[in-house]
Amino acid sequence: MHKVRITRVKEKYHNEHKLKVYVNGDLVERLKQNETKEITVQSNSIEIYAKSLVIYKSPVLNIECGENTEIEISMNPAIKISPTLLVFPFLSIYIPIVSNSKNVYVKGIASAIMLLLIIWAIIQCRRANKNGIIIKQKE
């Protein structure tokens, strides 16, 4: 039997989502910011990953367990903007422009900007789904 201490560090930005922690494919804990939980595992090695409520996910990490193994989980600071926040603010401007403007060039420019924002949001979603959460073993 090995004890594994899992800590979610306090992030600089406001994110109150609970992260679900999975060990060997089973949900074992839900962590809030600045929270530490301790679990007991049977095997010498574990596969651990974490998910948030919506998009963010970590890659699966294989860890060899010692007597007291410490794991630290945090949100990836490289993904600063939620992908949904990229499109929705411009949407309130885009709809009146497209529906009320008689100028084709203005509609085209607004549509091009909207398309770029949607592509950027898709790229951010894929990044957040692959590496949105960082898991590392403390030494």
PDB file of C-alpha atoms in Angstrom:
ATOM      1  CA  MET A   1       0.000   0.000   0.000  1.00  0.00           C
ATOM      2  CA  HIS A   2       1.376   3.362  -1.049  1.00  0.00           C
ATOM      3  CA  LYS A   3       0.174   6.786   0.007  1.00  0.00           C
ATOM      4  CA  VAL A   4      -0.129   9.412  -2.682  1.00  0.00           C
ATOM      5  CA  ARG A   5      -0.640  13.051  -1.734  1.00  0.00           C
ATOM      6  CA  ILE A   6      -2.307  15.113  -4.466  1.00  0.00           C
ATOM      7  CA  THR A   7      -2.163  18.911  -4.203  1.00  0.00           C
ATOM      8  CA  ARG A   8      -3.830  21.518  -6.360  1.00  0.00           C
ATOM      9  CA  VAL A   9      -1.884  24.722  -6.102  1.00  0.00           C
ATOM     10  CA  LYS A  10      -3.410  28.187  -5.852  1.00  0.00           C
ATOM     11  CA  GLU A  11      -3.504  29.724  -9.325  1.00  0.00           C
ATOM     12  CA  LYS A  12      -2.899  33.404  -9.938  1.00  0.00           C
ATOM     13  CA  TYR A  13      -6.064  33.859 -11.944  1.00  0.00           C
ATOM     14  CA  HIS A  14      -9.577  33.219 -10.699  1.00  0.00           C
ATOM     15  CA  ASN A  15     -10.634  29.662 -11.506  1.00  0.00           C
ATOM     16  CA  GLU A  16     -12.924  27.976  -9.022  1.00  0.00           C
ATOM     17  CA  HIS A  17     -13.630  24.848 -11.050  1.00  0.00           C
ATOM     18  CA  LYS A  18     -13.113  21.608  -9.193  1.00  0.00           C
ATOM     19  CA  LEU A  19     -10.696  19.316 -10.964  1.00  0.00           C
ATOM     20  CA  LYS A  20     -11.579  15.645 -11.141  1.00  0.00           C
ATOM     21  CA  VAL A  21      -8.554  13.408 -10.557  1.00  0.00           C
ATOM     22  CA  TYR A  22      -8.523   9.943 -12.104  1.00  0.00           C
ATOM     23  CA  VAL A  23      -6.110   7.202 -11.041  1.00  0.00           C
ATOM     24  CA  ASN A  24      -5.948   4.083 -13.233  1.00  0.00           C
ATOM     25  CA  GLY A  25      -9.140   5.231 -14.974  1.00  0.00           C
ATOM     26  CA  ASP A  26     -11.206   5.626 -11.788  1.00  0.00           C
ATOM     27  CA  LEU A  27     -12.346   8.939 -10.301  1.00  0.00           C
ATOM     28  CA  VAL A  28     -10.673   9.232  -6.901  1.00  0.00           C
ATOM     29  CA  GLU A  29     -10.906  12.898  -5.862  1.00  0.00           C
ATOM     30  CA  ARG A  30     -12.212  16.354  -6.717  1.00  0.00           C
ATOM     31  CA  LEU A  31      -9.875  19.193  -5.857  1.00  0.00           C
ATOM     32  CA  LYS A  32     -10.534  22.894  -5.335  1.00  0.00           C
ATOM     33  CA  GLN A  33      -7.762  25.481  -5.411  1.00  0.00           C
ATOM     34  CA  ASN A  34      -5.157  25.204  -2.656  1.00  0.00           C
ATOM     35  CA  GLU A  35      -6.494  21.821  -1.528  1.00  0.00           C
ATOM     36  CA  THR A  36      -4.591  18.637  -0.688  1.00  0.00           C
ATOM     37  CA  LYS A  37      -5.988  15.128  -0.530  1.00  0.00           C
ATOM     38  CA  GLU A  38      -4.329  11.838   0.265  1.00  0.00           C
ATOM     39  CA  ILE A  39      -5.198   8.544  -1.381  1.00  0.00           C
ATOM     40  CA  THR A  40      -3.952   4.996  -0.937  1.00  0.00           C
ATOM     41  CA  VAL A  41      -3.058   2.846  -3.943  1.00  0.00           C
ATOM     42  CA  GLN A  42      -2.227  -0.842  -4.181  1.00  0.00           C
ATOM     43  CA  SER A  43       0.152  -0.931  -7.149  1.00  0.00           C
ATOM     44  CA  ASN A  44       3.692   0.410  -7.529  1.00  0.00           C
ATOM     45  CA  SER A  45       2.846   2.476 -10.598  1.00  0.00           C
ATOM     46  CA  ILE A  46      -0.241   4.519 -11.404  1.00  0.00           C
ATOM     47  CA  GLU A  47      -1.703   6.292 -14.415  1.00  0.00           C
ATOM     48  CA  ILE A  48      -3.046   9.664 -13.362  1.00  0.00           C
ATOM     49  CA  TYR A  49      -4.872  12.398 -15.247  1.00  0.00           C
ATOM     50  CA  ALA A  50      -7.208  15.254 -14.411  1.00  0.00           C
ATOM     51  CA  LYS A  51     -10.230  16.895 -16.037  1.00  0.00           C
ATOM     52  CA  SER A  52     -12.195  20.043 -15.374  1.00  0.00           C
ATOM     53  CA  LEU A  53     -15.894  20.596 -15.811  1.00  0.00           C
ATOM     54  CA  VAL A  54     -15.850  21.715 -19.426  1.00  0.00           C
ATOM     55  CA  ILE A  55     -12.821  21.600 -21.734  1.00  0.00           C
ATOM     56  CA  TYR A  56      -9.581  21.389 -19.796  1.00  0.00           C
ATOM     57  CA  LYS A  57      -7.790  18.043 -19.531  1.00  0.00           C
ATOM     58  CA  SER A  58      -4.302  16.770 -18.764  1.00  0.00           C
ATOM     59  CA  PRO A  59      -2.320  14.111 -20.568  1.00  0.00           C
ATOM     60  CA  VAL A  60      -2.054  10.720 -18.848  1.00  0.00           C
ATOM     61  CA  LEU A  61       1.041  10.544 -16.653  1.00  0.00           C
ATOM     62  CA  ASN A  62       2.629   7.294 -15.464  1.00  0.00           C
ATOM     63  CA  ILE A  63       4.121   7.617 -11.977  1.00  0.00           C
ATOM     64  CA  GLU A  64       6.131   5.130  -9.952  1.00  0.00           C
ATOM     65  CA  CYS A  65       4.880   5.255  -6.358  1.00  0.00           C
ATOM     66  CA  GLY A  66       7.257   5.351  -3.447  1.00  0.00           C
ATOM     67  CA  GLU A  67       6.436   5.362   0.263  1.00  0.00           C
ATOM     68  CA  ASN A  68       5.103   8.945   0.169  1.00  0.00           C
ATOM     69  CA  THR A  69       4.543  10.216  -3.346  1.00  0.00           C
ATOM     70  CA  GLU A  70       3.534  13.842  -3.863  1.00  0.00           C
ATOM     71  CA  ILE A  71       1.783  15.035  -7.019  1.00  0.00           C
ATOM     72  CA  GLU A  72       1.044  18.651  -7.883  1.00  0.00           C
ATOM     73  CA  ILE A  73      -1.806  19.658 -10.190  1.00  0.00           C
ATOM     74  CA  SER A  74      -2.332  23.109 -11.677  1.00  0.00           C
ATOM     75  CA  MET A  75      -4.043  24.794 -14.596  1.00  0.00           C
ATOM     76  CA  ASN A  76      -1.794  25.566 -17.546  1.00  0.00           C
ATOM     77  CA  PRO A  77      -0.978  29.300 -17.449  1.00  0.00           C
ATOM     78  CA  ALA A  78      -0.224  29.295 -21.198  1.00  0.00           C
ATOM     79  CA  ILE A  79      -3.957  28.924 -21.878  1.00  0.00           C
ATOM     80  CA  LYS A  80      -5.163  32.211 -20.444  1.00  0.00           C
ATOM     81  CA  ILE A  81      -8.394  32.894 -22.328  1.00  0.00           C
ATOM     82  CA  SER A  82     -11.321  30.529 -22.225  1.00  0.00           C
ATOM     83  CA  PRO A  83     -12.158  29.578 -25.817  1.00  0.00           C
ATOM     84  CA  THR A  84     -15.807  30.527 -25.440  1.00  0.00           C
ATOM     85  CA  LEU A  85     -14.844  34.055 -24.390  1.00  0.00           C
ATOM     86  CA  LEU A  86     -13.185  34.629 -27.751  1.00  0.00           C
ATOM     87  CA  VAL A  87     -16.342  34.434 -29.869  1.00  0.00           C
ATOM     88  CA  PHE A  88     -19.279  35.592 -27.751  1.00  0.00           C
ATOM     89  CA  PRO A  89     -18.294  39.255 -27.146  1.00  0.00           C
ATOM     90  CA  PHE A  90     -17.864  39.843 -30.879  1.00  0.00           C
ATOM     91  CA  LEU A  91     -21.110  37.997 -31.645  1.00  0.00           C
ATOM     92  CA  SER A  92     -23.163  40.846 -30.150  1.00  0.00           C
ATOM     93  CA  ILE A  93     -21.468  43.234 -32.601  1.00  0.00           C
ATOM     94  CA  TYR A  94     -21.414  40.852 -35.575  1.00  0.00           C
ATOM     95  CA  ILE A  95     -25.157  40.128 -35.779  1.00  0.00           C
ATOM     96  CA  PRO A  96     -26.300  43.803 -36.018  1.00  0.00           C
ATOM     97  CA  ILE A  97     -23.559  44.569 -38.561  1.00  0.00           C
ATOM     98  CA  VAL A  98     -24.518  41.695 -40.843  1.00  0.00           C
ATOM     99  CA  SER A  99     -28.270  42.210 -40.539  1.00  0.00           C
ATOM    100  CA  ASN A 100     -28.368  46.031 -40.816  1.00  0.00           C
ATOM    101  CA  SER A 101     -25.427  46.997 -42.991  1.00  0.00           C
ATOM    102  CA  LYS A 102     -25.992  47.541 -46.700  1.00  0.00           C
ATOM    103  CA  ASN A 103     -22.267  47.718 -47.452  1.00  0.00           C
ATOM    104  CA  VAL A 104     -20.963  44.358 -48.698  1.00  0.00           C
ATOM    105  CA  TYR A 105     -17.381  45.180 -47.723  1.00  0.00           C
ATOM    106  CA  VAL A 106     -18.330  45.834 -44.095  1.00  0.00           C
ATOM    107  CA  LYS A 107     -20.224  42.527 -43.978  1.00  0.00           C
ATOM    108  CA  GLY A 108     -17.231  40.750 -45.514  1.00  0.00           C
ATOM    109  CA  ILE A 109     -14.762  42.225 -43.047  1.00  0.00           C
ATOM    110  CA  ALA A 110     -17.031  41.409 -40.086  1.00  0.00           C
ATOM    111  CA  SER A 111     -17.463  37.844 -41.376  1.00  0.00           C
ATOM    112  CA  ALA A 112     -13.700  37.438 -41.847  1.00  0.00           C
ATOM    113  CA  ILE A 113     -13.065  38.627 -38.269  1.00  0.00           C
ATOM    114  CA  MET A 114     -15.740  36.249 -36.970  1.00  0.00           C
ATOM    115  CA  LEU A 115     -14.204  33.355 -38.913  1.00  0.00           C
ATOM    116  CA  LEU A 116     -10.747  34.111 -37.499  1.00  0.00           C
ATOM    117  CA  LEU A 117     -12.153  34.242 -33.964  1.00  0.00           C
ATOM    118  CA  ILE A 118     -13.904  30.898 -34.452  1.00  0.00           C
ATOM    119  CA  ILE A 119     -10.680  29.323 -35.766  1.00  0.00           C
ATOM    120  CA  TRP A 120      -8.726  30.760 -32.822  1.00  0.00           C
ATOM    121  CA  ALA A 121     -11.354  29.403 -30.396  1.00  0.00           C
ATOM    122  CA  ILE A 122     -11.090  25.940 -31.971  1.00  0.00           C
ATOM    123  CA  ILE A 123      -7.296  26.015 -31.640  1.00  0.00           C
ATOM    124  CA  GLN A 124      -7.582  27.100 -27.986  1.00  0.00           C
ATOM    125  CA  CYS A 125     -10.112  24.300 -27.320  1.00  0.00           C
ATOM    126  CA  ARG A 126      -7.750  21.708 -28.740  1.00  0.00           C
ATOM    127  CA  ARG A 127      -4.832  23.079 -26.689  1.00  0.00           C
ATOM    128  CA  ALA A 128      -6.944  23.100 -23.524  1.00  0.00           C
ATOM    129  CA  ASN A 129      -8.169  19.570 -24.204  1.00  0.00           C
ATOM    130  CA  LYS A 130      -4.618  18.237 -24.609  1.00  0.00           C
ATOM    131  CA  ASN A 131      -2.592  20.260 -22.092  1.00  0.00           C
ATOM    132  CA  GLY A 132      -5.013  22.435 -20.142  1.00  0.00           C
ATOM    133  CA  ILE A 133      -3.978  20.917 -16.823  1.00  0.00           C
ATOM    134  CA  ILE A 134      -0.408  20.244 -15.715  1.00  0.00           C
ATOM    135  CA  ILE A 135       0.435  17.284 -13.488  1.00  0.00           C
ATOM    136  CA  LYS A 136       3.928  16.851 -12.093  1.00  0.00           C
ATOM    137  CA  GLN A 137       5.519  14.739  -9.422  1.00  0.00           C
ATOM    138  CA  LYS A 138       7.262  16.584  -6.620  1.00  0.00           C
ATOM    139  CA  GLU A 139      10.790  15.460  -5.886  1.00  0.00           C
TER     140      GLU A 139
END
